[in-house]
């Protein structure tokens, strides 16, 4: 692998930043990686784990001389960190982010950045339900998609350089319009998370099903909802508050489909249910064929880790 940037600064040092740091080192993508996180604890942990070479007490200090700055904080914190780093950004540097929502992040970050700095938003479509610096690992982005959403005035060379960087981290790269991105992820990620949160809430609220039954018998589908519903509350609160329009549109469609299936069950319309489930099974097959999941019974996750 060839080095693409001299100095990379990661603002926020959790799951995504940690995984970037490890993957940068694995691929030799940068001369050095430095970072900043809000709490001294997280900064010390990141340094000890070794996915950054140095940490700083402020975001503004961390970005000095960096060729690439990646904002890896929750979507709701993007504006504040962009404002904080703006005066110290090197002319010609690229600023990017990994936020799960793009329109709101563009609006939060772009106004703070000085002329001569290139802003190229991205969204790596990879993650786990774990968060914090211990959650990162070098393989997170391998064969996953990283969406870039260049702006009309984005410098083409800066965009291509950043895309090469993400390929070096193991990802497949695709460009997308900002607005289209937010709709796509509302379908593929945001609405499913809300449904999982709701289903776990419903099960927890059922007085006729004891907690022990829910926990012990959870292998039958519910287990996967609990995994998703264990995702970071701050991150997901910010996602829904900042991708309101697209998420509400998808949830509206979801509710219509749910009512249709509810009606089929009430009317005993087995054909409707069978046809629907045959179609959705084909969707699953195409995800596996695209190499985006495995058909192993445990979804390729292996035995649960002892924690
Ligand atoms: P994470 O593991 O919870 O890490 C978040 C980091 O941001 C922590 O280092 C935290 O520092 C720092 N932080 C939080 N609030 C801050 C603030 N107000 N000012 C400065 N630093 C702050 O989160 P993550 O999963 O890596 O997610 C980071 C970003 O990636 C989010 O925008 C998310 O939408 C996006 N993303 C996540 C996933 C996923 O599956 N997790 C996938 C793709 C994209 P402290 O520890 O010191 O509080």
CSV table of C-alpha atoms and ligand atoms in Angstrom, one decimal:
chain,number,residue,atom,x,y,z
A,1,UNK,CA,0.0,0.0,0.0
A,2,UNK,CA,1.1,3.5,-0.6
A,3,UNK,CA,0.9,6.4,1.8
A,4,UNK,CA,-1.8,8.8,0.8
A,5,UNK,CA,-1.6,11.5,3.5
A,6,UNK,CA,1.2,12.6,5.6
A,7,UNK,CA,-0.7,13.4,8.8
A,8,UNK,CA,-4.3,12.3,9.6
A,9,UNK,CA,-6.2,13.7,12.5
A,10,UNK,CA,-9.2,11.9,14.0
A,11,UNK,CA,-11.7,14.0,16.0
A,12,UNK,CA,-13.6,11.6,18.2
A,13,UNK,CA,-11.9,8.3,19.1
A,14,UNK,CA,-14.6,5.6,19.3
A,15,UNK,CA,-15.6,2.6,17.2
A,16,UNK,CA,-15.3,4.3,13.8
A,17,UNK,CA,-12.2,6.4,14.5
A,18,UNK,CA,-10.5,3.4,16.2
A,19,UNK,CA,-11.2,1.2,13.2
A,20,UNK,CA,-9.9,3.9,10.8
A,21,UNK,CA,-6.7,4.2,12.9
A,22,UNK,CA,-6.0,0.5,12.9
A,23,UNK,CA,-6.7,0.2,9.2
A,24,UNK,CA,-4.5,3.2,8.4
A,25,UNK,CA,-1.7,1.5,10.2
A,26,UNK,CA,-2.4,-1.9,8.6
A,27,UNK,CA,-2.2,-0.4,5.1
A,28,UNK,CA,0.5,2.2,5.7
A,29,UNK,CA,-2.0,4.9,4.4
A,30,UNK,CA,-0.5,7.8,6.5
A,31,UNK,CA,2.8,9.0,8.0
A,32,UNK,CA,1.1,9.5,11.3
A,33,UNK,CA,-2.3,9.5,12.9
A,34,UNK,CA,-3.2,11.8,15.8
A,35,UNK,CA,-6.5,12.3,17.6
A,36,UNK,CA,-8.7,14.1,20.0
A,37,UNK,CA,-11.7,12.9,22.1
A,38,UNK,CA,-13.8,14.8,24.6
A,39,UNK,CA,-12.7,12.9,27.8
A,40,UNK,CA,-9.1,12.4,29.0
A,41,UNK,CA,-10.0,8.7,29.6
A,42,UNK,CA,-10.9,8.1,25.9
A,43,UNK,CA,-7.7,9.9,24.8
A,44,UNK,CA,-5.5,7.9,27.1
A,45,UNK,CA,-7.2,4.6,26.0
A,46,UNK,CA,-6.7,5.4,22.3
A,47,UNK,CA,-3.1,6.1,22.9
A,48,UNK,CA,-2.5,3.0,24.9
A,49,UNK,CA,-4.3,0.8,22.3
A,50,UNK,CA,-2.0,2.4,19.7
A,51,UNK,CA,-4.4,3.3,16.9
A,52,UNK,CA,-3.2,6.9,17.2
A,53,UNK,CA,0.4,8.0,17.6
A,54,UNK,CA,-0.5,11.1,19.7
A,55,UNK,CA,-3.5,12.7,21.3
A,56,UNK,CA,-4.2,16.3,22.1
A,57,UNK,CA,-6.3,18.0,24.8
A,58,UNK,CA,-8.2,20.1,22.2
A,59,UNK,CA,-9.5,19.4,18.7
A,60,UNK,CA,-7.9,22.6,17.5
A,61,UNK,CA,-4.4,21.4,18.5
A,62,UNK,CA,-5.0,18.0,17.0
A,63,UNK,CA,-5.6,19.3,13.5
A,64,UNK,CA,-2.5,21.5,13.2
A,65,UNK,CA,-0.5,20.5,10.0
A,66,UNK,CA,-3.0,17.6,9.3
A,67,UNK,CA,-3.6,16.9,5.6
A,68,UNK,CA,-6.7,14.9,6.4
A,69,UNK,CA,-9.1,15.6,9.3
A,70,UNK,CA,-11.9,13.1,9.9
A,71,UNK,CA,-14.8,14.1,12.2
A,72,UNK,CA,-15.8,10.9,14.0
A,73,UNK,CA,-18.1,12.3,16.6
A,74,UNK,CA,-21.9,11.9,16.9
A,75,UNK,CA,-23.8,13.9,14.3
A,76,UNK,CA,-25.1,16.4,16.9
A,77,UNK,CA,-21.5,17.3,17.8
A,78,UNK,CA,-20.3,18.0,14.3
A,79,UNK,CA,-21.0,21.7,14.3
A,80,UNK,CA,-19.1,22.4,17.5
A,81,UNK,CA,-16.0,20.5,16.5
A,82,UNK,CA,-16.0,22.1,13.0
A,83,UNK,CA,-16.1,25.5,14.6
A,84,UNK,CA,-13.3,24.6,17.1
A,85,UNK,CA,-10.9,23.3,14.4
A,86,UNK,CA,-11.5,25.9,11.7
A,87,UNK,CA,-8.8,28.5,12.7
A,88,UNK,CA,-6.1,25.8,12.8
A,89,UNK,CA,-6.8,24.0,9.5
A,90,UNK,CA,-3.9,23.9,7.1
A,91,UNK,CA,-4.6,25.5,3.7
A,92,UNK,CA,-5.2,22.7,1.2
A,93,UNK,CA,-6.2,20.2,3.9
A,94,UNK,CA,-9.2,17.9,3.4
A,95,UNK,CA,-11.9,17.8,6.1
A,96,UNK,CA,-14.2,14.8,6.1
A,97,UNK,CA,-16.7,13.2,8.4
A,98,UNK,CA,-18.2,9.7,8.9
A,99,UNK,CA,-21.6,10.8,10.1
A,100,UNK,CA,-24.5,8.5,9.4
A,101,UNK,CA,-26.6,11.4,8.1
A,102,UNK,CA,-25.2,13.7,5.3
A,103,UNK,CA,-27.5,16.7,4.7
A,104,UNK,CA,-27.5,17.8,8.3
A,105,UNK,CA,-23.8,17.3,8.7
A,106,UNK,CA,-23.1,19.3,5.5
A,107,UNK,CA,-25.2,22.2,6.9
A,108,UNK,CA,-23.5,21.9,10.3
A,109,UNK,CA,-19.9,21.7,9.1
A,110,UNK,CA,-19.5,23.6,5.7
A,111,UNK,CA,-20.2,27.1,7.0
A,112,UNK,CA,-17.4,26.9,9.5
A,113,UNK,CA,-14.6,25.8,7.1
A,114,UNK,CA,-12.2,28.5,5.6
A,115,UNK,CA,-11.7,28.9,1.9
A,116,UNK,CA,-8.9,26.7,0.6
A,117,UNK,CA,-9.9,23.7,2.8
A,118,UNK,CA,-11.7,20.9,0.9
A,119,UNK,CA,-14.8,19.4,2.6
A,120,UNK,CA,-15.6,15.8,1.4
A,121,UNK,CA,-18.3,14.1,3.5
A,122,UNK,CA,-18.3,10.3,3.7
A,123,UNK,CA,-20.3,7.5,5.4
A,124,UNK,CA,-18.7,4.1,5.9
A,125,UNK,CA,-21.5,1.6,5.8
A,126,UNK,CA,-20.0,-0.5,8.5
A,127,UNK,CA,-20.4,-0.7,12.2
A,128,UNK,CA,-21.3,-2.8,15.2
A,129,UNK,CA,-23.5,-2.3,18.3
A,130,UNK,CA,-20.4,-1.6,20.3
A,131,UNK,CA,-19.0,1.9,20.9
A,132,UNK,CA,-15.9,3.6,22.4
A,133,UNK,CA,-12.2,3.2,21.6
A,134,UNK,CA,-12.1,-0.5,22.6
A,135,UNK,CA,-14.7,-1.4,20.0
A,136,UNK,CA,-12.5,-0.5,16.9
A,137,UNK,CA,-10.8,-3.1,14.8
A,138,UNK,CA,-8.8,-3.0,11.5
A,139,UNK,CA,-11.1,-5.2,9.5
A,140,UNK,CA,-14.3,-3.2,10.1
A,141,UNK,CA,-14.4,-1.7,6.6
A,142,UNK,CA,-13.1,-4.7,4.6
A,143,UNK,CA,-15.4,-5.3,1.6
A,144,UNK,CA,-18.0,-2.9,3.1
A,145,UNK,CA,-19.2,0.2,1.2
A,146,UNK,CA,-18.0,3.7,1.9
A,147,UNK,CA,-20.3,6.3,0.4
A,148,UNK,CA,-18.8,9.6,-0.5
A,149,UNK,CA,-21.1,12.6,-1.1
A,150,UNK,CA,-19.0,15.3,-2.7
A,151,UNK,CA,-20.5,18.8,-2.9
A,152,UNK,CA,-20.9,20.8,-6.0
A,153,UNK,CA,-17.8,22.8,-5.2
A,154,UNK,CA,-15.7,19.8,-3.9
A,155,UNK,CA,-12.2,19.7,-5.5
A,156,UNK,CA,-12.1,16.6,-7.8
A,157,UNK,CA,-8.6,15.8,-6.8
A,158,UNK,CA,-9.3,16.0,-3.1
A,159,UNK,CA,-12.3,13.7,-3.6
A,160,UNK,CA,-10.3,11.1,-5.5
A,161,UNK,CA,-7.5,11.2,-3.0
A,162,UNK,CA,-10.0,10.5,-0.1
A,163,UNK,CA,-11.6,7.7,-2.1
A,164,UNK,CA,-8.2,6.1,-2.7
A,165,UNK,CA,-7.6,6.4,1.1
A,166,UNK,CA,-10.9,4.5,1.8
A,167,UNK,CA,-10.1,1.8,-0.7
A,168,UNK,CA,-6.8,1.5,1.2
A,169,UNK,CA,-8.8,0.9,4.4
A,170,UNK,CA,-10.4,-2.0,2.7
A,171,UNK,CA,-13.7,-0.4,1.6
A,172,UNK,CA,-15.5,-0.3,-1.8
A,173,UNK,CA,-16.3,3.3,-2.6
A,174,UNK,CA,-19.4,4.7,-4.2
A,175,UNK,CA,-20.4,8.3,-4.8
A,176,UNK,CA,-23.9,9.5,-4.0
A,177,UNK,CA,-25.9,12.7,-3.9
A,178,UNK,CA,-26.4,14.0,-0.3
A,179,UNK,CA,-30.2,13.9,-0.4
A,180,UNK,CA,-30.3,10.4,-2.0
A,181,UNK,CA,-27.8,9.1,0.6
A,182,UNK,CA,-30.2,10.1,3.5
A,183,UNK,CA,-33.1,8.3,1.9
A,184,UNK,CA,-31.1,5.2,1.1
A,185,UNK,CA,-29.8,4.9,4.7
A,186,UNK,CA,-33.2,5.6,6.1
A,187,UNK,CA,-34.3,2.4,4.4
A,188,UNK,CA,-31.3,0.2,5.0
A,189,UNK,CA,-30.3,1.4,8.4
A,190,UNK,CA,-32.3,4.0,10.2
A,191,UNK,CA,-35.8,2.6,10.0
A,192,UNK,CA,-34.6,-0.9,10.8
A,193,UNK,CA,-32.9,0.4,13.9
A,194,UNK,CA,-36.1,2.1,15.1
A,195,UNK,CA,-38.1,-1.0,14.5
A,196,UNK,CA,-35.6,-3.1,16.5
A,197,UNK,CA,-35.7,-0.5,19.3
A,198,UNK,CA,-39.5,-0.7,19.3
A,199,UNK,CA,-39.7,-4.5,19.2
A,200,UNK,CA,-37.3,-4.8,22.2
A,201,UNK,CA,-39.4,-2.2,24.0
A,202,UNK,CA,-42.6,-4.1,23.3
A,203,UNK,CA,-41.2,-7.4,24.5
A,204,UNK,CA,-39.9,-5.7,27.6
A,205,UNK,CA,-43.3,-4.2,28.2
A,206,UNK,CA,-45.3,-7.5,27.9
A,207,UNK,CA,-46.5,-8.6,31.3
A,208,UNK,CA,-47.7,-12.0,30.0
A,209,UNK,CA,-44.2,-12.9,28.9
A,210,UNK,CA,-41.7,-13.2,31.7
A,211,UNK,CA,-38.2,-11.6,31.4
A,212,UNK,CA,-36.6,-15.1,31.7
A,213,UNK,CA,-38.6,-16.3,28.7
A,214,UNK,CA,-37.6,-13.3,26.6
A,215,UNK,CA,-33.9,-13.8,27.5
A,216,UNK,CA,-33.8,-17.6,27.2
A,217,UNK,CA,-35.8,-18.0,24.1
A,218,UNK,CA,-34.5,-15.0,22.2
A,219,UNK,CA,-32.7,-17.1,19.5
A,220,UNK,CA,-35.9,-17.0,17.4
A,221,UNK,CA,-35.4,-13.7,15.7
A,222,UNK,CA,-35.7,-11.5,18.7
A,223,UNK,CA,-32.0,-12.0,19.5
A,224,UNK,CA,-31.0,-10.0,16.4
A,225,UNK,CA,-33.3,-7.2,17.4
A,226,UNK,CA,-31.7,-7.0,20.8
A,227,UNK,CA,-28.3,-6.8,19.2
A,228,UNK,CA,-29.3,-3.8,17.0
A,229,UNK,CA,-31.2,-2.2,19.9
A,230,UNK,CA,-28.1,-2.3,22.0
A,231,UNK,CA,-26.5,0.4,19.7
A,232,UNK,CA,-25.3,3.6,21.2
A,233,UNK,CA,-28.1,5.8,22.4
A,234,UNK,CA,-26.4,9.1,21.7
A,235,UNK,CA,-25.5,8.2,18.1
A,236,UNK,CA,-29.0,7.0,17.3
A,237,UNK,CA,-30.8,9.9,19.0
A,238,UNK,CA,-28.7,12.2,16.8
A,239,UNK,CA,-29.4,10.1,13.7
A,240,UNK,CA,-33.2,10.3,14.0
A,241,UNK,CA,-33.2,14.0,15.0
A,242,UNK,CA,-31.0,14.8,11.9
A,243,UNK,CA,-32.6,12.5,9.3
A,244,UNK,CA,-36.2,13.3,10.1
A,245,UNK,CA,-37.7,13.7,6.7
A,246,UNK,CA,-36.3,10.5,5.1
A,247,UNK,CA,-36.9,8.4,8.2
A,248,UNK,CA,-40.5,9.5,8.6
A,249,UNK,CA,-41.1,8.8,4.9
A,250,UNK,CA,-39.9,5.3,5.2
A,251,UNK,CA,-41.7,4.7,8.5
A,252,UNK,CA,-44.9,5.8,6.8
A,253,UNK,CA,-44.4,3.2,4.1
A,254,UNK,CA,-43.5,0.6,6.7
A,255,UNK,CA,-46.7,1.3,8.6
A,256,UNK,CA,-48.8,0.8,5.4
A,257,UNK,CA,-47.1,-2.5,4.7
A,258,UNK,CA,-47.5,-3.6,8.3
A,259,UNK,CA,-51.2,-2.9,8.1
A,260,UNK,CA,-51.5,-4.8,4.9
A,261,UNK,CA,-49.9,-7.9,6.5
A,262,UNK,CA,-51.9,-7.4,9.6
A,263,UNK,CA,-55.1,-7.5,7.5
A,264,UNK,CA,-53.8,-10.6,5.6
A,265,UNK,CA,-53.4,-12.4,8.9
A,266,UNK,CA,-56.8,-11.4,10.2
A,267,UNK,CA,-58.5,-12.5,6.9
A,268,UNK,CA,-56.5,-15.8,6.8
A,269,UNK,CA,-55.0,-14.7,3.4
A,270,UNK,CA,-52.2,-17.3,3.4
A,271,UNK,CA,-51.4,-16.6,-0.3
A,272,UNK,CA,-50.6,-13.0,0.4
A,273,UNK,CA,-48.3,-13.9,3.3
A,274,UNK,CA,-46.6,-16.6,1.3
A,275,UNK,CA,-46.0,-14.4,-1.7
A,276,UNK,CA,-44.7,-11.6,0.5
A,277,UNK,CA,-42.2,-13.8,2.3
A,278,UNK,CA,-41.1,-15.4,-0.9
A,279,UNK,CA,-40.2,-12.0,-2.2
A,280,UNK,CA,-38.3,-10.9,1.0
A,281,UNK,CA,-36.4,-14.2,1.0
A,282,UNK,CA,-35.0,-13.3,-2.4
A,283,UNK,CA,-33.8,-9.9,-1.0
A,284,UNK,CA,-31.8,-11.8,1.6
A,285,UNK,CA,-30.3,-14.1,-1.0
A,286,UNK,CA,-29.2,-11.1,-3.1
A,287,UNK,CA,-27.5,-9.5,0.0
A,288,UNK,CA,-25.5,-12.8,0.5
A,289,UNK,CA,-24.7,-13.0,-3.2
A,290,UNK,CA,-23.3,-9.5,-3.1
A,291,UNK,CA,-20.9,-10.6,-0.3
A,292,UNK,CA,-22.5,-8.2,2.3
A,293,UNK,CA,-23.4,-11.0,4.7
A,294,UNK,CA,-23.0,-14.7,5.2
A,295,UNK,CA,-25.7,-17.4,5.3
A,296,UNK,CA,-24.1,-19.1,8.4
A,297,UNK,CA,-26.7,-19.8,11.1
A,298,UNK,CA,-25.0,-17.3,13.4
A,299,UNK,CA,-24.7,-14.7,10.5
A,300,UNK,CA,-20.9,-15.3,10.6
A,301,UNK,CA,-20.5,-13.6,14.0
A,302,UNK,CA,-18.9,-16.6,15.7
A,303,UNK,CA,-19.5,-17.6,19.3
A,304,UNK,CA,-20.4,-14.8,21.7
A,305,UNK,CA,-17.3,-13.2,23.3
A,306,UNK,CA,-16.8,-13.6,27.0
A,307,UNK,CA,-16.9,-10.1,28.4
B,1,LIG,P1,-18.5,6.2,19.5
B,1,LIG,O1,-17.8,4.9,19.5
B,1,LIG,O2,-19.6,6.5,20.5
B,1,LIG,O3,-17.4,7.4,19.6
B,1,LIG,C1,-17.8,8.7,19.6
B,1,LIG,C2,-16.5,9.6,19.9
B,1,LIG,O4,-16.9,10.9,19.8
B,1,LIG,C3,-16.0,9.3,21.3
B,1,LIG,O5,-14.6,9.4,21.2
B,1,LIG,C4,-16.5,10.6,22.1
B,1,LIG,O6,-15.5,11.0,23.0
B,1,LIG,C5,-16.5,11.6,21.0
B,1,LIG,N1,-17.5,12.6,21.3
B,1,LIG,C6,-18.8,12.5,21.6
B,1,LIG,N2,-19.4,13.7,21.8
B,1,LIG,C7,-18.5,14.6,21.6
B,1,LIG,C8,-18.4,16.0,21.6
B,1,LIG,N3,-19.6,16.7,21.9
B,1,LIG,N4,-17.3,16.7,21.4
B,1,LIG,C9,-16.2,16.0,21.1
B,1,LIG,N5,-16.1,14.6,21.0
B,1,LIG,C10,-17.2,14.0,21.3
B,1,LIG,O7,-19.2,6.5,18.1
B,1,LIG,P2,-19.0,5.8,16.7
B,1,LIG,O8,-19.8,4.6,16.6
B,1,LIG,O9,-17.5,5.8,16.4
B,1,LIG,O10,-19.7,6.9,15.7
B,1,LIG,C11,-19.0,8.1,15.3
B,1,LIG,C12,-19.7,8.7,14.1
B,1,LIG,O11,-19.7,7.7,13.1
B,1,LIG,C13,-21.1,9.1,14.3
B,1,LIG,O12,-21.4,10.3,13.6
B,1,LIG,C14,-22.0,8.0,13.7
B,1,LIG,O13,-23.2,8.4,13.2
B,1,LIG,C15,-21.0,7.5,12.6
B,1,LIG,N6,-21.2,6.1,12.2
B,1,LIG,C16,-21.4,5.1,13.1
B,1,LIG,C17,-21.5,3.8,12.8
B,1,LIG,C18,-21.8,2.7,13.8
B,1,LIG,O14,-22.3,1.7,13.5
B,1,LIG,N7,-21.4,2.9,15.0
B,1,LIG,C19,-21.4,3.4,11.4
B,1,LIG,C20,-21.2,4.4,10.5
B,1,LIG,C21,-21.0,5.8,10.9
B,1,LIG,P3,-15.6,10.5,24.6
B,1,LIG,O15,-15.5,9.0,24.6
B,1,LIG,O16,-14.5,11.2,25.2
B,1,LIG,O17,-17.0,10.9,25.1
